[in-house]
């Protein structure tokens, strides 16, 4: 078996696998090798945080067995994948508007789970009328972060209210 730790990186779907040739330096016998097996060869997001110890067993055709243990460091180095859309938001009657990440994010693919979703600007007022650039970030459970950018257009569609008072004007 190899010494040290074998690093295995998950693919974008959150899975990885290894072959015996990646962890066995040599496998010889004075007779014929019947079977070479790994106690685990498939890995997923649940294997990321701790080292995974796998047992490699070699059995010859006489039933003699030799084992060794290999440490596997499973890593998730893929950022969350998502897309964003530009949106238009109207100010309310108090001149305020709020936007949540879910208003902008179209879809997210992250097999290892989402830890945090944030939006850099979520509150708007009359000073923000027009196009505002916002940044959305999503961090997964393994510290990978993806970003997307969107335009939030703020509009004021409420007409001003004018109240007049009745006055009497006398002409001389």
Tab-separated table of N, CA, C and O in Angstrom, residues 9-109:
chain	number	residue	atom	x	y	z
A	9	UNK	N	-10.437	14.079	-4.666
A	9	UNK	CA	-11.289	15.259	-4.814
A	9	UNK	C	-12.641	14.861	-5.400
A	9	UNK	O	-12.713	14.143	-6.407
A	10	UNK	N	-13.708	15.338	-4.741
A	10	UNK	CA	-15.057	15.059	-5.231
A	10	UNK	C	-15.286	15.770	-6.557
A	10	UNK	O	-14.787	16.872	-6.785
A	11	UNK	N	-16.076	15.160	-7.431
A	11	UNK	CA	-16.451	15.806	-8.682
A	11	UNK	C	-17.599	16.784	-8.415
A	11	UNK	O	-18.102	16.853	-7.281
A	12	UNK	N	-18.019	17.569	-9.403
A	12	UNK	CA	-19.092	18.555	-9.158
A	12	UNK	C	-20.411	17.961	-8.660
A	12	UNK	O	-21.216	18.664	-8.057
A	13	UNK	N	-20.625	16.670	-8.872
A	13	UNK	CA	-21.858	16.053	-8.365
A	13	UNK	C	-21.705	15.561	-6.930
A	13	UNK	O	-22.645	15.016	-6.354
A	14	UNK	N	-20.501	15.731	-6.337
A	14	UNK	CA	-20.277	15.345	-4.947
A	14	UNK	C	-19.865	13.899	-4.761
A	14	UNK	O	-20.022	13.347	-3.679
A	15	UNK	N	-19.297	13.287	-5.793
A	15	UNK	CA	-18.881	11.887	-5.724
A	15	UNK	C	-17.449	11.717	-6.218
A	15	UNK	O	-16.952	12.523	-7.009
A	16	UNK	N	-16.818	10.647	-5.754
A	16	UNK	CA	-15.474	10.290	-6.222
A	16	UNK	C	-15.295	8.787	-6.015
A	16	UNK	O	-15.976	8.177	-5.177
A	17	UNK	N	-14.395	8.220	-6.785
A	17	UNK	CA	-14.071	6.811	-6.590
A	17	UNK	C	-12.592	6.605	-6.877
A	17	UNK	O	-11.953	7.425	-7.536
A	18	UNK	N	-12.063	5.533	-6.331
A	18	UNK	CA	-10.663	5.193	-6.562
A	18	UNK	C	-10.579	3.749	-7.033
A	18	UNK	O	-11.482	2.934	-6.805
A	19	UNK	N	-9.486	3.452	-7.688
A	19	UNK	CA	-9.169	2.098	-8.134
A	19	UNK	C	-8.052	1.554	-7.248
A	19	UNK	O	-7.276	2.318	-6.669
A	20	UNK	N	-7.946	0.245	-7.166
A	20	UNK	CA	-6.904	-0.382	-6.356
A	20	UNK	C	-5.516	0.073	-6.790
A	20	UNK	O	-4.619	0.250	-5.957
A	21	UNK	N	-5.327	0.297	-8.085
A	21	UNK	CA	-4.011	0.703	-8.589
A	21	UNK	C	-3.547	2.044	-8.025
A	21	UNK	O	-2.356	2.348	-8.043
A	22	UNK	N	-4.473	2.852	-7.510
A	22	UNK	CA	-4.112	4.149	-6.935
A	22	UNK	C	-3.566	4.031	-5.516
A	22	UNK	O	-2.923	4.967	-5.026
A	23	UNK	N	-3.814	2.903	-4.846
A	23	UNK	CA	-3.392	2.759	-3.450
A	23	UNK	C	-2.472	1.565	-3.205
A	23	UNK	O	-1.875	1.458	-2.137
A	24	UNK	N	-2.333	0.671	-4.162
A	24	UNK	CA	-1.489	-0.517	-3.997
A	24	UNK	C	-0.208	-0.332	-4.806
A	24	UNK	O	-0.247	-0.108	-6.014
A	25	UNK	N	0.939	-0.389	-4.100
A	25	UNK	CA	2.219	-0.245	-4.791
A	25	UNK	C	2.559	-1.508	-5.576
A	25	UNK	O	3.017	-1.437	-6.708
A	26	UNK	N	2.361	-2.657	-4.951
A	26	UNK	CA	2.590	-3.930	-5.654
A	26	UNK	C	1.733	-5.000	-4.995
A	26	UNK	O	1.348	-4.884	-3.839
A	27	UNK	N	1.443	-6.026	-5.747
A	27	UNK	CA	0.606	-7.119	-5.261
A	27	UNK	C	1.124	-8.409	-5.900
A	27	UNK	O	0.739	-8.745	-7.017
A	28	UNK	N	2.047	-9.083	-5.201
A	28	UNK	CA	2.673	-10.288	-5.755
A	28	UNK	C	2.485	-11.465	-4.812
A	28	UNK	O	2.220	-11.296	-3.622
A	29	UNK	N	2.641	-12.644	-5.358
A	29	UNK	CA	2.509	-13.876	-4.590
A	29	UNK	C	3.306	-14.954	-5.308
A	29	UNK	O	3.540	-14.864	-6.519
A	30	UNK	N	3.746	-15.979	-4.565
A	30	UNK	CA	4.454	-17.070	-5.206
A	30	UNK	C	3.511	-17.925	-6.053
A	30	UNK	O	3.954	-18.664	-6.921
A	31	UNK	N	2.229	-17.817	-5.785
A	31	UNK	CA	1.220	-18.475	-6.623
A	31	UNK	C	0.390	-17.369	-7.279
A	31	UNK	O	0.861	-16.265	-7.470
A	32	UNK	N	-0.829	-17.656	-7.559
A	32	UNK	CA	-1.665	-16.684	-8.261
A	32	UNK	C	-2.524	-15.871	-7.286
A	32	UNK	O	-3.070	-16.414	-6.334
A	33	UNK	N	-2.643	-14.565	-7.566
A	33	UNK	CA	-3.530	-13.698	-6.784
A	33	UNK	C	-4.959	-13.980	-7.220
A	33	UNK	O	-5.286	-13.934	-8.408
A	34	UNK	N	-5.815	-14.281	-6.265
A	34	UNK	CA	-7.221	-14.574	-6.555
A	34	UNK	C	-8.060	-13.300	-6.555
A	34	UNK	O	-8.881	-13.077	-7.434
A	35	UNK	N	-7.835	-12.450	-5.514
A	35	UNK	CA	-8.684	-11.266	-5.391
A	35	UNK	C	-7.926	-10.135	-4.692
A	35	UNK	O	-7.170	-10.366	-3.759
A	36	UNK	N	-8.145	-8.919	-5.190
A	36	UNK	CA	-7.644	-7.710	-4.554
A	36	UNK	C	-8.863	-6.831	-4.318
A	36	UNK	O	-9.583	-6.489	-5.262
A	37	UNK	N	-9.129	-6.509	-3.036
A	37	UNK	CA	-10.352	-5.752	-2.742
A	37	UNK	C	-10.070	-4.566	-1.833
A	37	UNK	O	-9.125	-4.581	-1.045
A	38	UNK	N	-10.910	-3.568	-1.976
A	38	UNK	CA	-10.867	-2.377	-1.140
A	38	UNK	C	-12.127	-2.367	-0.293
A	38	UNK	O	-13.213	-2.654	-0.793
A	39	UNK	N	-11.987	-2.018	0.987
A	39	UNK	CA	-13.171	-1.971	1.851
A	39	UNK	C	-14.111	-0.843	1.446
A	39	UNK	O	-15.310	-0.899	1.709
A	40	UNK	N	-13.575	0.182	0.784
A	40	UNK	CA	-14.396	1.290	0.284
A	40	UNK	C	-13.686	1.893	-0.914
A	40	UNK	O	-12.492	2.163	-0.855
A	41	UNK	N	-14.404	2.072	-2.010
A	41	UNK	CA	-13.791	2.727	-3.164
A	41	UNK	C	-14.610	3.910	-3.679
A	41	UNK	O	-14.185	4.623	-4.575
A	42	UNK	N	-15.799	4.129	-3.111
A	42	UNK	CA	-16.651	5.259	-3.503
A	42	UNK	C	-16.772	6.219	-2.328
A	42	UNK	O	-16.904	5.792	-1.174
A	43	UNK	N	-16.730	7.511	-2.643
A	43	UNK	CA	-16.756	8.537	-1.602
A	43	UNK	C	-17.756	9.616	-1.978
A	43	UNK	O	-18.052	9.832	-3.148
A	44	UNK	N	-18.275	10.297	-0.937
A	44	UNK	CA	-19.265	11.349	-1.164
A	44	UNK	C	-19.031	12.480	-0.161
A	44	UNK	O	-18.066	12.455	0.613
A	45	UNK	N	-19.942	13.420	-0.148
A	45	UNK	CA	-19.835	14.582	0.743
A	45	UNK	C	-19.708	14.190	2.217
A	45	UNK	O	-19.049	14.886	2.993
A	46	UNK	N	-20.325	13.096	2.601
A	46	UNK	CA	-20.280	12.683	4.009
A	46	UNK	C	-18.885	12.231	4.446
A	46	UNK	O	-18.622	12.093	5.640
A	47	UNK	N	-17.984	12.019	3.492
A	47	UNK	CA	-16.625	11.583	3.814
A	47	UNK	C	-15.620	12.729	3.908
A	47	UNK	O	-14.438	12.495	4.132
A	48	UNK	N	-16.067	13.966	3.764
A	48	UNK	CA	-15.133	15.084	3.609
A	48	UNK	C	-14.379	15.452	4.879
A	48	UNK	O	-13.178	15.680	4.833
A	49	UNK	N	-14.991	15.528	6.018
A	49	UNK	CA	-14.343	16.162	7.170
A	49	UNK	C	-13.211	15.365	7.817
A	49	UNK	O	-12.237	15.943	8.271
A	50	UNK	N	-13.316	14.065	7.901
A	50	UNK	CA	-12.300	13.257	8.574
A	50	UNK	C	-11.582	12.362	7.578
A	50	UNK	O	-12.096	12.063	6.501
A	51	UNK	N	-10.386	11.922	7.953
A	51	UNK	CA	-9.691	10.945	7.117
A	51	UNK	C	-10.495	9.646	7.095
A	51	UNK	O	-11.052	9.224	8.116
A	52	UNK	N	-10.558	9.029	5.936
A	52	UNK	CA	-11.248	7.750	5.787
A	52	UNK	C	-10.179	6.671	5.710
A	52	UNK	O	-9.270	6.744	4.876
A	53	UNK	N	-10.260	5.708	6.592
A	53	UNK	CA	-9.314	4.593	6.568
A	53	UNK	C	-9.955	3.443	5.809
A	53	UNK	O	-11.047	2.992	6.160
A	54	UNK	N	-9.270	2.990	4.760
A	54	UNK	CA	-9.799	1.855	4.009
A	54	UNK	C	-8.807	0.693	4.108
A	54	UNK	O	-7.599	0.892	4.229
A	55	UNK	N	-9.370	-0.493	4.084
A	55	UNK	CA	-8.557	-1.704	4.154
A	55	UNK	C	-8.445	-2.303	2.761
A	55	UNK	O	-9.452	-2.451	2.061
A	56	UNK	N	-7.211	-2.622	2.371
A	56	UNK	CA	-6.969	-3.296	1.100
A	56	UNK	C	-6.579	-4.732	1.439
A	56	UNK	O	-5.685	-4.981	2.255
A	57	UNK	N	-7.281	-5.671	0.834
A	57	UNK	CA	-7.015	-7.090	1.094
A	57	UNK	C	-6.633	-7.780	-0.201
A	57	UNK	O	-7.273	-7.594	-1.235
A	58	UNK	N	-5.574	-8.592	-0.109
A	58	UNK	CA	-5.133	-9.391	-1.245
A	58	UNK	C	-5.198	-10.855	-0.830
A	58	UNK	O	-4.651	-11.236	0.203
A	59	UNK	N	-5.886	-11.646	-1.632
A	59	UNK	CA	-6.039	-13.075	-1.324
A	59	UNK	C	-5.518	-13.901	-2.491
A	59	UNK	O	-5.853	-13.649	-3.653
A	60	UNK	N	-4.663	-14.890	-2.150
A	60	UNK	CA	-4.181	-15.759	-3.223
A	60	UNK	C	-5.101	-16.961	-3.393
A	60	UNK	O	-6.070	-17.125	-2.642
A	61	UNK	N	-4.809	-17.783	-4.383
A	61	UNK	CA	-5.711	-18.899	-4.689
A	61	UNK	C	-5.671	-20.012	-3.645
A	61	UNK	O	-6.468	-20.943	-3.686
A	62	UNK	N	-4.776	-19.900	-2.653
A	62	UNK	CA	-4.745	-20.862	-1.550
A	62	UNK	C	-5.498	-20.345	-0.326
A	62	UNK	O	-5.521	-20.996	0.716
A	63	UNK	N	-6.070	-19.143	-0.412
A	63	UNK	CA	-6.823	-18.568	0.700
A	63	UNK	C	-5.995	-17.746	1.664
A	63	UNK	O	-6.502	-17.306	2.704
A	64	UNK	N	-4.717	-17.537	1.363
A	64	UNK	CA	-3.876	-16.689	2.205
A	64	UNK	C	-4.245	-15.225	1.947
A	64	UNK	O	-4.412	-14.808	0.798
A	65	UNK	N	-4.342	-14.449	3.030
A	65	UNK	CA	-4.786	-13.060	2.911
A	65	UNK	C	-3.734	-12.136	3.521
A	65	UNK	O	-3.182	-12.420	4.590
A	66	UNK	N	-3.489	-11.026	2.834
A	66	UNK	CA	-2.621	-9.967	3.339
A	66	UNK	C	-3.400	-8.663	3.260
A	66	UNK	O	-4.095	-8.406	2.274
A	67	UNK	N	-3.298	-7.846	4.315
A	67	UNK	CA	-4.042	-6.590	4.389
A	67	UNK	C	-3.106	-5.419	4.631
A	67	UNK	O	-2.019	-5.580	5.193
A	68	UNK	N	-3.579	-4.249	4.253
A	68	UNK	CA	-2.934	-3.002	4.653
A	68	UNK	C	-4.012	-1.925	4.725
A	68	UNK	O	-5.106	-2.075	4.185
A	69	UNK	N	-3.694	-0.865	5.422
A	69	UNK	CA	-4.643	0.237	5.632
A	69	UNK	C	-4.106	1.485	4.930
A	69	UNK	O	-2.914	1.788	5.020
A	70	UNK	N	-4.984	2.203	4.258
A	70	UNK	CA	-4.621	3.445	3.577
A	70	UNK	C	-5.538	4.554	4.082
A	70	UNK	O	-6.743	4.348	4.241
A	71	UNK	N	-4.954	5.738	4.300
A	71	UNK	CA	-5.728	6.911	4.704
A	71	UNK	C	-6.124	7.698	3.465
A	71	UNK	O	-5.282	7.999	2.614
A	72	UNK	N	-7.412	8.050	3.390
A	72	UNK	CA	-7.945	8.813	2.261
A	72	UNK	C	-8.453	10.155	2.791
A	72	UNK	O	-9.237	10.198	3.737
A	73	UNK	N	-7.984	11.237	2.176
A	73	UNK	CA	-8.452	12.584	2.506
A	73	UNK	C	-9.390	13.025	1.384
A	73	UNK	O	-8.942	13.407	0.300
A	74	UNK	N	-10.687	12.964	1.652
A	74	UNK	CA	-11.688	13.333	0.653
A	74	UNK	C	-11.919	14.839	0.749
A	74	UNK	O	-12.193	15.366	1.831
A	75	UNK	N	-11.792	15.526	-0.387
A	75	UNK	CA	-11.921	16.982	-0.407
A	75	UNK	C	-13.004	17.430	-1.383
A	75	UNK	O	-13.143	16.875	-2.464
A	76	UNK	N	-13.739	18.457	-0.960
A	76	UNK	CA	-14.717	19.133	-1.825
A	76	UNK	C	-14.137	20.506	-2.121
A	76	UNK	O	-14.084	21.363	-1.246
A	77	UNK	N	-13.702	20.716	-3.351
A	77	UNK	CA	-13.113	21.995	-3.751
A	77	UNK	C	-13.926	22.688	-4.838
A	77	UNK	O	-13.410	23.553	-5.550
A	78	UNK	N	-15.187	22.313	-4.960
A	78	UNK	CA	-16.045	22.867	-6.005
A	78	UNK	C	-16.991	23.908	-5.409
A	78	UNK	O	-17.695	23.636	-4.441
A	79	UNK	N	-16.993	25.101	-6.014
A	79	UNK	CA	-17.896	26.167	-5.562
A	79	UNK	C	-19.335	25.819	-5.891
A	79	UNK	O	-19.603	25.124	-6.887
A	80	UNK	N	-20.281	26.305	-5.089
A	80	UNK	CA	-21.702	26.128	-5.439
A	80	UNK	C	-21.984	26.738	-6.813
A	80	UNK	O	-21.390	27.757	-7.188
A	81	UNK	N	-22.871	26.101	-7.556
A	81	UNK	CA	-23.239	26.579	-8.891
A	81	UNK	C	-24.644	27.152	-8.801
A	81	UNK	O	-25.567	26.479	-8.345
A	82	UNK	N	-24.797	28.410	-9.237
A	82	UNK	CA	-26.114	29.035	-9.220
A	82	UNK	C	-26.157	30.167	-10.228
A	82	UNK	O	-25.129	30.604	-10.727
A	83	UNK	N	-27.360	30.609	-10.526
A	83	UNK	CA	-27.516	31.720	-11.460
A	83	UNK	C	-28.455	32.755	-10.861
A	83	UNK	O	-29.265	32.452	-9.978
A	84	UNK	N	-28.320	33.974	-11.344
A	84	UNK	CA	-29.091	35.090	-10.818
A	84	UNK	C	-29.816	35.803	-11.951
A	84	UNK	O	-29.423	35.701	-13.107
A	85	UNK	N	-30.840	36.519	-11.567
A	85	UNK	CA	-31.599	37.310	-12.532
A	85	UNK	C	-31.660	38.763	-12.074
A	85	UNK	O	-31.617	39.052	-10.882
A	86	UNK	N	-31.746	39.672	-13.042
A	86	UNK	CA	-31.974	41.081	-12.740
A	86	UNK	C	-33.444	41.256	-12.399
A	86	UNK	O	-34.301	40.586	-12.980
A	87	UNK	N	-33.740	42.127	-11.440
A	87	UNK	CA	-35.133	42.347	-11.046
A	87	UNK	C	-35.425	43.843	-10.923
A	87	UNK	O	-34.512	44.662	-10.794
A	88	UNK	N	-36.708	44.166	-10.982
A	88	UNK	CA	-37.188	45.527	-10.744
A	88	UNK	C	-38.094	45.493	-9.532
A	88	UNK	O	-38.975	44.635	-9.429
A	89	UNK	N	-37.886	46.439	-8.615
A	89	UNK	CA	-38.645	46.487	-7.364
A	89	UNK	C	-39.188	47.899	-7.183
A	89	UNK	O	-38.466	48.881	-7.378
A	90	UNK	N	-40.449	47.982	-6.804
A	90	UNK	CA	-41.090	49.279	-6.552
A	90	UNK	C	-40.961	49.656	-5.083
A	90	UNK	O	-41.091	48.803	-4.199
A	91	UNK	N	-40.728	50.943	-4.861
A	91	UNK	CA	-40.724	51.449	-3.489
A	91	UNK	C	-42.148	51.400	-2.936
A	91	UNK	O	-43.115	51.576	-3.681
A	92	UNK	N	-42.287	51.159	-1.640
A	92	UNK	CA	-43.618	51.162	-1.029
A	92	UNK	C	-44.036	52.593	-0.686
A	92	UNK	O	-43.315	53.557	-0.993
A	93	UNK	N	-45.169	52.744	-0.023
A	93	UNK	CA	-45.679	54.087	0.261
A	93	UNK	C	-44.841	54.852	1.286
A	93	UNK	O	-45.021	56.046	1.495
A	94	UNK	N	-43.895	54.164	1.914
A	94	UNK	CA	-42.962	54.838	2.818
A	94	UNK	C	-41.626	55.135	2.132
A	94	UNK	O	-40.682	55.607	2.768
A	95	UNK	N	-41.527	54.796	0.830
A	95	UNK	CA	-40.300	55.042	0.089
A	95	UNK	C	-39.214	54.014	0.346
A	95	UNK	O	-38.030	54.293	0.164
A	96	UNK	N	-39.619	52.809	0.732
A	96	UNK	CA	-38.663	51.746	1.053
A	96	UNK	C	-38.935	50.499	0.214
A	96	UNK	O	-40.075	50.252	-0.192
A	97	UNK	N	-37.893	49.700	0.020
A	97	UNK	CA	-38.032	48.407	-0.650
A	97	UNK	C	-36.982	47.458	-0.085
A	97	UNK	O	-35.890	47.883	0.286
A	98	UNK	N	-37.337	46.189	-0.004
A	98	UNK	CA	-36.370	45.179	0.435
A	98	UNK	C	-36.322	44.055	-0.593
A	98	UNK	O	-37.313	43.756	-1.264
A	99	UNK	N	-35.147	43.463	-0.675
A	99	UNK	CA	-34.908	42.353	-1.598
A	99	UNK	C	-34.220	41.248	-0.804
A	99	UNK	O	-33.304	41.514	-0.018
A	100	UNK	N	-34.658	40.027	-1.023
A	100	UNK	CA	-34.029	38.860	-0.393
A	100	UNK	C	-33.259	38.081	-1.461
A	100	UNK	O	-33.571	38.188	-2.656
A	101	UNK	N	-32.263	37.307	-1.064
A	101	UNK	CA	-31.513	36.523	-2.059
A	101	UNK	C	-32.414	35.663	-2.947
A	101	UNK	O	-32.173	35.538	-4.146
A	102	UNK	N	-33.471	35.114	-2.364
A	102	UNK	CA	-34.379	34.263	-3.137
A	102	UNK	C	-35.118	34.994	-4.241
A	102	UNK	O	-35.621	34.361	-5.174
A	103	UNK	N	-35.183	36.322	-4.145
A	103	UNK	CA	-35.812	37.109	-5.210
A	103	UNK	C	-34.934	37.161	-6.456
A	103	UNK	O	-35.421	37.408	-7.554
A	104	UNK	N	-33.638	36.952	-6.281
A	104	UNK	CA	-32.663	37.111	-7.364
A	104	UNK	C	-32.124	35.774	-7.859
A	104	UNK	O	-31.874	35.603	-9.049
A	105	UNK	N	-31.950	34.816	-6.948
A	105	UNK	CA	-31.357	33.526	-7.307
A	105	UNK	C	-32.379	32.680	-8.068
A	105	UNK	O	-33.492	32.470	-7.607
A	106	UNK	N	-31.964	32.181	-9.246
A	106	UNK	CA	-32.856	31.336	-10.039
A	106	UNK	C	-32.781	29.869	-9.623
A	106	UNK	O	-33.775	29.174	-9.618
A	107	UNK	N	-31.625	29.384	-9.307
A	107	UNK	CA	-31.473	27.988	-8.914
A	107	UNK	C	-30.084	27.740	-8.376
A	107	UNK	O	-29.134	28.432	-8.742
A	108	UNK	N	-29.965	26.752	-7.492
A	108	UNK	CA	-28.683	26.423	-6.868
A	108	UNK	C	-28.450	24.926	-6.980
A	108	UNK	O	-29.353	24.126	-6.743
A	109	UNK	N	-27.208	24.544	-7.344
A	109	UNK	CA	-26.814	23.142	-7.297
A	109	UNK	C	-25.591	23.047	-6.388
A	109	UNK	O	-24.535	23.594	-6.688
